Amino acid sequence: MLTGLDNVQIFDGLQALSRAAADRVLSIANHNLDASRRFNIALSGGSTPERLYRLLADTSLRELTDWSRWHIFFGDERCVPSDHAQSNYCMAREALLDHVPIPPSQIHPMVIDPAQPERDAADYETLIRREVSTENGTPVFDLVLLGLGADGHTASLFPDTDILRVRTRLVAPVRVERLDSERISFTYPLLEHARHILFLAAGEAKAAVLADLQNGAEHSHYPVQALAPQGTVEWYLDRAAASGLA
Ligand code: 6PG
């Protein structure tokens, strides 16, 4: 269970948050690349991380890491075509991946056929088990970026969805009725084994859920509360998202 909020940094706005997050991501990446031959990162979707991705692609930062050893995965995806405006992959390509020299074979979109979420989820799990080194039988990502919804979802672990009960798979399809959206997402076990999780949350809409998380209010509808990370967790918030914190 995520009880309380530790390792919280609060920034004036999304630009400052994103710039600090870019520095942090590069620091984690380069620390991993000093110790091993590759860096396995799972990107988050939604709107918050886009500014971070654009900053990582900016000339001032682009030269600060060996992109040829980055391996890009996605923590969740909408079951839409890869060029669709709602695609997390499309956003990451346009903001970052088309602008840095990561070998195409090291960029792994989650959705191949939007009409086949079950097959794509199973294939992605197979890919992750092949590509990412495991500890105690579970692949361990070096870094997982996560966002936070106003309803307490993270990745595509949404309230009142079946994926919240999935503990025997690493990746699963999920139907989000409220959004009329088919998605694929990392499940709790895979997220929990990450060596490092960096949450990014900005905007007033996140203030109430963050305040509840900080004071440990047991909110049955917050999927993020059920996360039991085994690695380190950091929260990068803007002032609006942090406005309810003590
Ligand atoms: C997605 C994300 C999702 C997102 C939150 C926050 O595919 O939508 O993975 O978990 O991080 O919904 O979204 P915003 O950054 O747009 O507020």
Short mmCIF file of C-alpha atoms and ligand atoms in Angstrom, two decimals:
data_model
loop_
_atom_site.label_atom_id
_atom_site.label_comp_id
_atom_site.label_asym_id
_atom_site.label_seq_id
_atom_site.Cartn_x
_atom_site.Cartn_y
_atom_site.Cartn_z
CA MET A 1 0.00 0.00 0.00
CA LEU A 2 1.13 3.53 -0.72
CA THR A 3 0.73 5.05 2.73
CA GLY A 4 1.65 8.69 2.82
CA LEU A 5 3.72 10.67 0.38
CA ASP A 6 7.49 10.54 0.68
CA ASN A 7 10.20 12.08 -1.49
CA VAL A 8 7.96 14.91 -2.68
CA GLN A 9 9.35 17.88 -4.61
CA ILE A 10 7.11 20.83 -5.38
CA PHE A 11 7.73 23.18 -8.30
CA ASP A 12 6.24 26.53 -9.28
CA GLY A 13 4.67 25.21 -12.46
CA LEU A 14 4.74 22.53 -15.14
CA GLN A 15 7.82 23.99 -16.87
CA ALA A 16 9.92 23.94 -13.68
CA LEU A 17 8.56 20.48 -12.78
CA SER A 18 9.40 19.17 -16.25
CA ARG A 19 12.89 20.65 -16.25
CA ALA A 20 13.67 19.09 -12.86
CA ALA A 21 12.17 15.80 -14.00
CA ALA A 22 14.34 15.85 -17.14
CA ASP A 23 17.45 16.31 -14.99
CA ARG A 24 16.30 13.50 -12.68
CA VAL A 25 15.52 11.09 -15.55
CA LEU A 26 18.95 11.75 -17.10
CA SER A 27 20.62 11.26 -13.73
CA ILE A 28 18.89 7.89 -13.22
CA ALA A 29 19.58 6.87 -16.81
CA ASN A 30 23.28 7.72 -16.66
CA HIS A 31 23.69 6.10 -13.26
CA ASN A 32 22.26 2.90 -14.78
CA LEU A 33 24.37 3.22 -17.93
CA ASP A 34 27.50 3.57 -15.81
CA ALA A 35 26.69 0.24 -14.18
CA SER A 36 25.15 -1.73 -17.04
CA ARG A 37 24.94 -1.84 -20.79
CA ARG A 38 21.33 -0.67 -21.10
CA PHE A 39 18.64 1.53 -19.53
CA ASN A 40 15.08 0.19 -19.49
CA ILE A 41 12.46 2.90 -19.01
CA ALA A 42 8.66 2.75 -19.17
CA LEU A 43 7.13 6.05 -20.29
CA SER A 44 3.82 7.34 -19.01
CA GLY A 45 1.14 8.86 -21.16
CA GLY A 46 -1.45 11.58 -20.80
CA SER A 47 -0.58 15.27 -21.05
CA THR A 48 1.71 15.91 -18.08
CA PRO A 49 4.90 14.21 -19.33
CA GLU A 50 4.87 15.77 -22.81
CA ARG A 51 6.81 18.85 -21.65
CA LEU A 52 9.38 16.55 -20.00
CA TYR A 53 9.79 14.57 -23.23
CA ARG A 54 10.26 17.76 -25.28
CA LEU A 55 12.91 18.98 -22.83
CA LEU A 56 14.80 15.67 -23.06
CA ALA A 57 14.89 16.13 -26.83
CA ASP A 58 16.13 19.71 -26.52
CA THR A 59 19.69 20.28 -27.77
CA SER A 60 20.83 21.45 -24.33
CA LEU A 61 20.01 18.06 -22.79
CA ARG A 62 20.07 15.70 -25.76
CA GLU A 63 23.86 15.36 -25.65
CA LEU A 64 23.95 14.40 -21.96
CA THR A 65 23.23 10.69 -22.32
CA ASP A 66 24.00 7.73 -24.58
CA TRP A 67 20.60 7.28 -26.24
CA SER A 68 21.90 4.25 -28.16
CA ARG A 69 21.58 2.25 -24.94
CA TRP A 70 18.08 3.39 -23.96
CA HIS A 71 15.25 0.86 -24.35
CA ILE A 72 11.82 2.48 -24.44
CA PHE A 73 8.66 0.80 -23.20
CA PHE A 74 5.21 2.19 -22.33
CA GLY A 75 3.46 1.70 -18.99
CA ASP A 76 0.07 1.88 -20.64
CA GLU A 77 -1.55 2.66 -23.96
CA ARG A 78 -4.89 3.37 -25.49
CA CYS A 79 -6.02 0.82 -28.10
CA VAL A 80 -5.88 3.23 -30.99
CA PRO A 81 -3.69 3.42 -34.13
CA SER A 82 -0.09 4.49 -33.49
CA ASP A 83 -0.67 7.79 -35.33
CA HIS A 84 -3.86 8.60 -33.40
CA ALA A 85 -4.03 11.82 -31.34
CA GLN A 86 -4.93 9.71 -28.27
CA SER A 87 -1.90 7.41 -28.64
CA ASN A 88 0.74 7.73 -25.91
CA TYR A 89 3.23 6.25 -28.36
CA CYS A 90 2.35 8.93 -30.93
CA MET A 91 2.83 11.69 -28.34
CA ALA A 92 6.19 10.29 -27.19
CA ARG A 93 7.40 9.88 -30.77
CA GLU A 94 6.50 13.43 -31.69
CA ALA A 95 7.87 14.96 -28.46
CA LEU A 96 11.02 12.86 -27.97
CA LEU A 97 11.60 9.62 -29.84
CA ASP A 98 11.79 11.13 -33.34
CA HIS A 99 14.45 13.57 -32.10
CA VAL A 100 16.99 11.36 -30.32
CA PRO A 101 19.17 8.54 -31.71
CA ILE A 102 17.54 5.55 -30.03
CA PRO A 103 17.73 2.53 -32.38
CA PRO A 104 14.19 1.81 -33.67
CA SER A 105 14.54 -1.81 -32.49
CA GLN A 106 14.79 -0.44 -28.93
CA ILE A 107 11.48 1.43 -29.03
CA HIS A 108 8.57 -0.86 -28.12
CA PRO A 109 5.01 0.34 -28.75
CA MET A 110 2.38 -1.53 -26.75
CA VAL A 111 -0.43 -1.57 -29.31
CA ILE A 112 0.17 -3.26 -32.63
CA ASP A 113 -3.45 -3.98 -33.56
CA PRO A 114 -6.00 -1.80 -31.70
CA ALA A 115 -8.62 -4.51 -32.27
CA GLN A 116 -6.51 -7.16 -30.50
CA PRO A 117 -5.83 -5.88 -26.95
CA GLU A 118 -5.65 -9.36 -25.45
CA ARG A 119 -3.07 -10.53 -28.01
CA ASP A 120 -1.05 -7.29 -27.82
CA ALA A 121 -0.99 -7.45 -24.02
CA ALA A 122 0.23 -11.07 -24.06
CA ASP A 123 2.84 -10.27 -26.71
CA TYR A 124 4.05 -7.24 -24.71
CA GLU A 125 4.47 -9.36 -21.61
CA THR A 126 6.51 -11.87 -23.65
CA LEU A 127 8.62 -9.02 -24.99
CA ILE A 128 9.26 -7.58 -21.54
CA ARG A 129 10.21 -11.00 -20.13
CA ARG A 130 12.68 -11.36 -23.03
CA GLU A 131 14.12 -7.88 -22.89
CA VAL A 132 14.16 -6.83 -19.23
CA SER A 133 16.27 -8.62 -16.65
CA THR A 134 14.34 -10.21 -13.83
CA GLU A 135 14.71 -10.45 -10.06
CA ASN A 136 12.79 -13.27 -8.35
CA GLY A 137 11.15 -14.07 -11.68
CA THR A 138 9.75 -10.59 -12.38
CA PRO A 139 11.25 -8.10 -14.86
CA VAL A 140 12.67 -5.03 -13.12
CA PHE A 141 12.50 -1.73 -14.97
CA ASP A 142 15.22 0.78 -14.11
CA LEU A 143 12.67 3.59 -14.19
CA VAL A 144 8.89 3.79 -14.57
CA LEU A 145 7.29 7.19 -15.14
CA LEU A 146 3.74 7.43 -13.84
CA GLY A 147 1.00 10.03 -13.88
CA LEU A 148 -1.97 10.32 -11.55
CA GLY A 149 -5.62 10.80 -12.36
CA ALA A 150 -8.06 12.85 -10.28
CA ASP A 151 -9.83 9.54 -9.57
CA GLY A 152 -6.62 8.03 -8.20
CA HIS A 153 -5.76 5.96 -11.27
CA THR A 154 -2.21 5.49 -12.45
CA ALA A 155 -1.07 3.94 -15.73
CA SER A 156 -4.41 2.46 -16.81
CA LEU A 157 -5.24 0.99 -13.40
CA PHE A 158 -8.63 2.70 -13.20
CA PRO A 159 -11.19 2.40 -10.36
CA ASP A 160 -13.73 -0.43 -10.67
CA THR A 161 -11.85 -2.27 -13.41
CA ASP A 162 -10.92 -5.95 -13.52
CA ILE A 163 -7.20 -5.23 -13.99
CA LEU A 164 -7.01 -4.16 -10.33
CA ARG A 165 -7.39 -7.84 -9.38
CA VAL A 166 -4.76 -9.14 -11.84
CA ARG A 167 -1.70 -10.38 -9.97
CA THR A 168 -0.67 -13.28 -12.26
CA ARG A 169 0.08 -11.20 -15.37
CA LEU A 170 2.53 -8.36 -15.96
CA VAL A 171 0.54 -6.69 -18.74
CA ALA A 172 -3.20 -6.88 -19.31
CA PRO A 173 -5.99 -5.32 -21.36
CA VAL A 174 -8.51 -3.14 -19.55
CA ARG A 175 -11.82 -1.62 -20.57
CA VAL A 176 -12.49 1.75 -18.97
CA GLU A 177 -16.27 2.14 -19.22
CA ARG A 178 -16.26 5.72 -17.92
CA LEU A 179 -14.01 6.75 -20.82
CA ASP A 180 -15.42 4.25 -23.30
CA SER A 181 -11.77 3.33 -23.80
CA GLU A 182 -9.97 0.03 -24.42
CA ARG A 183 -6.44 0.12 -23.00
CA ILE A 184 -3.44 -2.04 -22.20
CA SER A 185 -1.49 -1.47 -18.99
CA PHE A 186 1.26 -2.71 -16.75
CA THR A 187 -0.34 -4.48 -13.80
CA TYR A 188 0.48 -3.96 -10.14
CA PRO A 189 3.15 -6.72 -9.98
CA LEU A 190 5.20 -5.22 -12.82
CA LEU A 191 4.90 -1.65 -11.57
CA GLU A 192 5.79 -2.72 -8.01
CA HIS A 193 9.04 -4.37 -9.08
CA ALA A 194 10.43 -1.21 -10.73
CA ARG A 195 13.76 -0.11 -9.28
CA HIS A 196 12.54 3.48 -9.34
CA ILE A 197 9.13 5.12 -9.89
CA LEU A 198 8.86 8.83 -10.67
CA PHE A 199 5.31 10.22 -10.39
CA LEU A 200 4.58 13.48 -12.19
CA ALA A 201 1.40 15.33 -11.25
CA ALA A 202 0.37 18.85 -12.13
CA GLY A 203 -2.81 20.87 -11.82
CA GLU A 204 -5.51 21.57 -9.24
CA ALA A 205 -7.47 18.48 -10.26
CA LYS A 206 -4.85 16.26 -8.57
CA ALA A 207 -4.81 18.18 -5.26
CA ALA A 208 -7.55 16.21 -3.48
CA VAL A 209 -6.18 12.76 -4.29
CA LEU A 210 -2.67 13.84 -3.29
CA ALA A 211 -3.96 15.26 0.01
CA ASP A 212 -5.77 11.97 0.68
CA LEU A 213 -2.61 10.02 -0.13
CA GLN A 214 -0.56 12.18 2.22
CA ASN A 215 -2.96 11.81 5.15
CA GLY A 216 -3.43 8.12 4.46
CA ALA A 217 -7.18 8.42 3.94
CA GLU A 218 -8.25 4.89 2.95
CA HIS A 219 -10.08 5.72 -0.28
CA SER A 220 -11.38 2.52 -1.85
CA HIS A 221 -11.50 4.17 -5.25
CA TYR A 222 -7.85 5.16 -5.48
CA PRO A 223 -6.02 2.38 -7.38
CA VAL A 224 -2.72 4.18 -6.77
CA GLN A 225 -3.10 3.49 -3.03
CA ALA A 226 -2.95 -0.27 -3.63
CA LEU A 227 0.46 0.04 -5.25
CA ALA A 228 3.19 -1.51 -3.05
CA PRO A 229 6.42 -0.35 -4.71
CA GLN A 230 9.53 -2.34 -3.82
CA GLY A 231 11.92 0.27 -5.16
CA THR A 232 12.20 3.99 -4.61
CA VAL A 233 9.33 6.37 -5.34
CA GLU A 234 9.56 10.10 -5.98
CA TRP A 235 6.76 12.61 -6.52
CA TYR A 236 7.29 15.70 -8.67
CA LEU A 237 4.31 18.04 -8.19
CA ASP A 238 3.49 21.56 -9.20
CA ARG A 239 2.10 24.01 -6.63
CA ALA A 240 -1.47 23.52 -7.83
CA ALA A 241 -1.35 19.74 -7.44
CA ALA A 242 0.36 20.14 -4.04
CA SER A 243 -2.08 22.79 -2.81
CA GLY A 244 -3.85 20.36 -0.47
CA LEU A 245 -0.69 19.03 1.17
CA ALA A 246 0.23 19.85 4.78
C1 6PG B 1 -2.78 7.71 -19.80
C2 6PG B 1 -1.83 7.79 -18.64
C3 6PG B 1 -2.59 8.10 -17.40
C4 6PG B 1 -2.19 9.52 -17.07
C5 6PG B 1 -3.13 10.13 -16.09
C6 6PG B 1 -2.81 11.62 -15.90
O1 6PG B 1 -2.57 6.91 -20.71
O2 6PG B 1 -3.71 8.53 -19.78
O3 6PG B 1 -0.95 6.85 -18.55
O4 6PG B 1 -2.33 7.27 -16.31
O5 6PG B 1 -0.86 9.52 -16.55
O6 6PG B 1 -4.44 9.99 -16.61
O7 6PG B 1 -3.04 12.23 -17.15
P1 6PG B 1 -2.66 13.79 -17.36
O8 6PG B 1 -1.16 13.86 -17.33
O9 6PG B 1 -3.21 14.10 -18.73
O10 6PG B 1 -3.31 14.55 -16.24
#
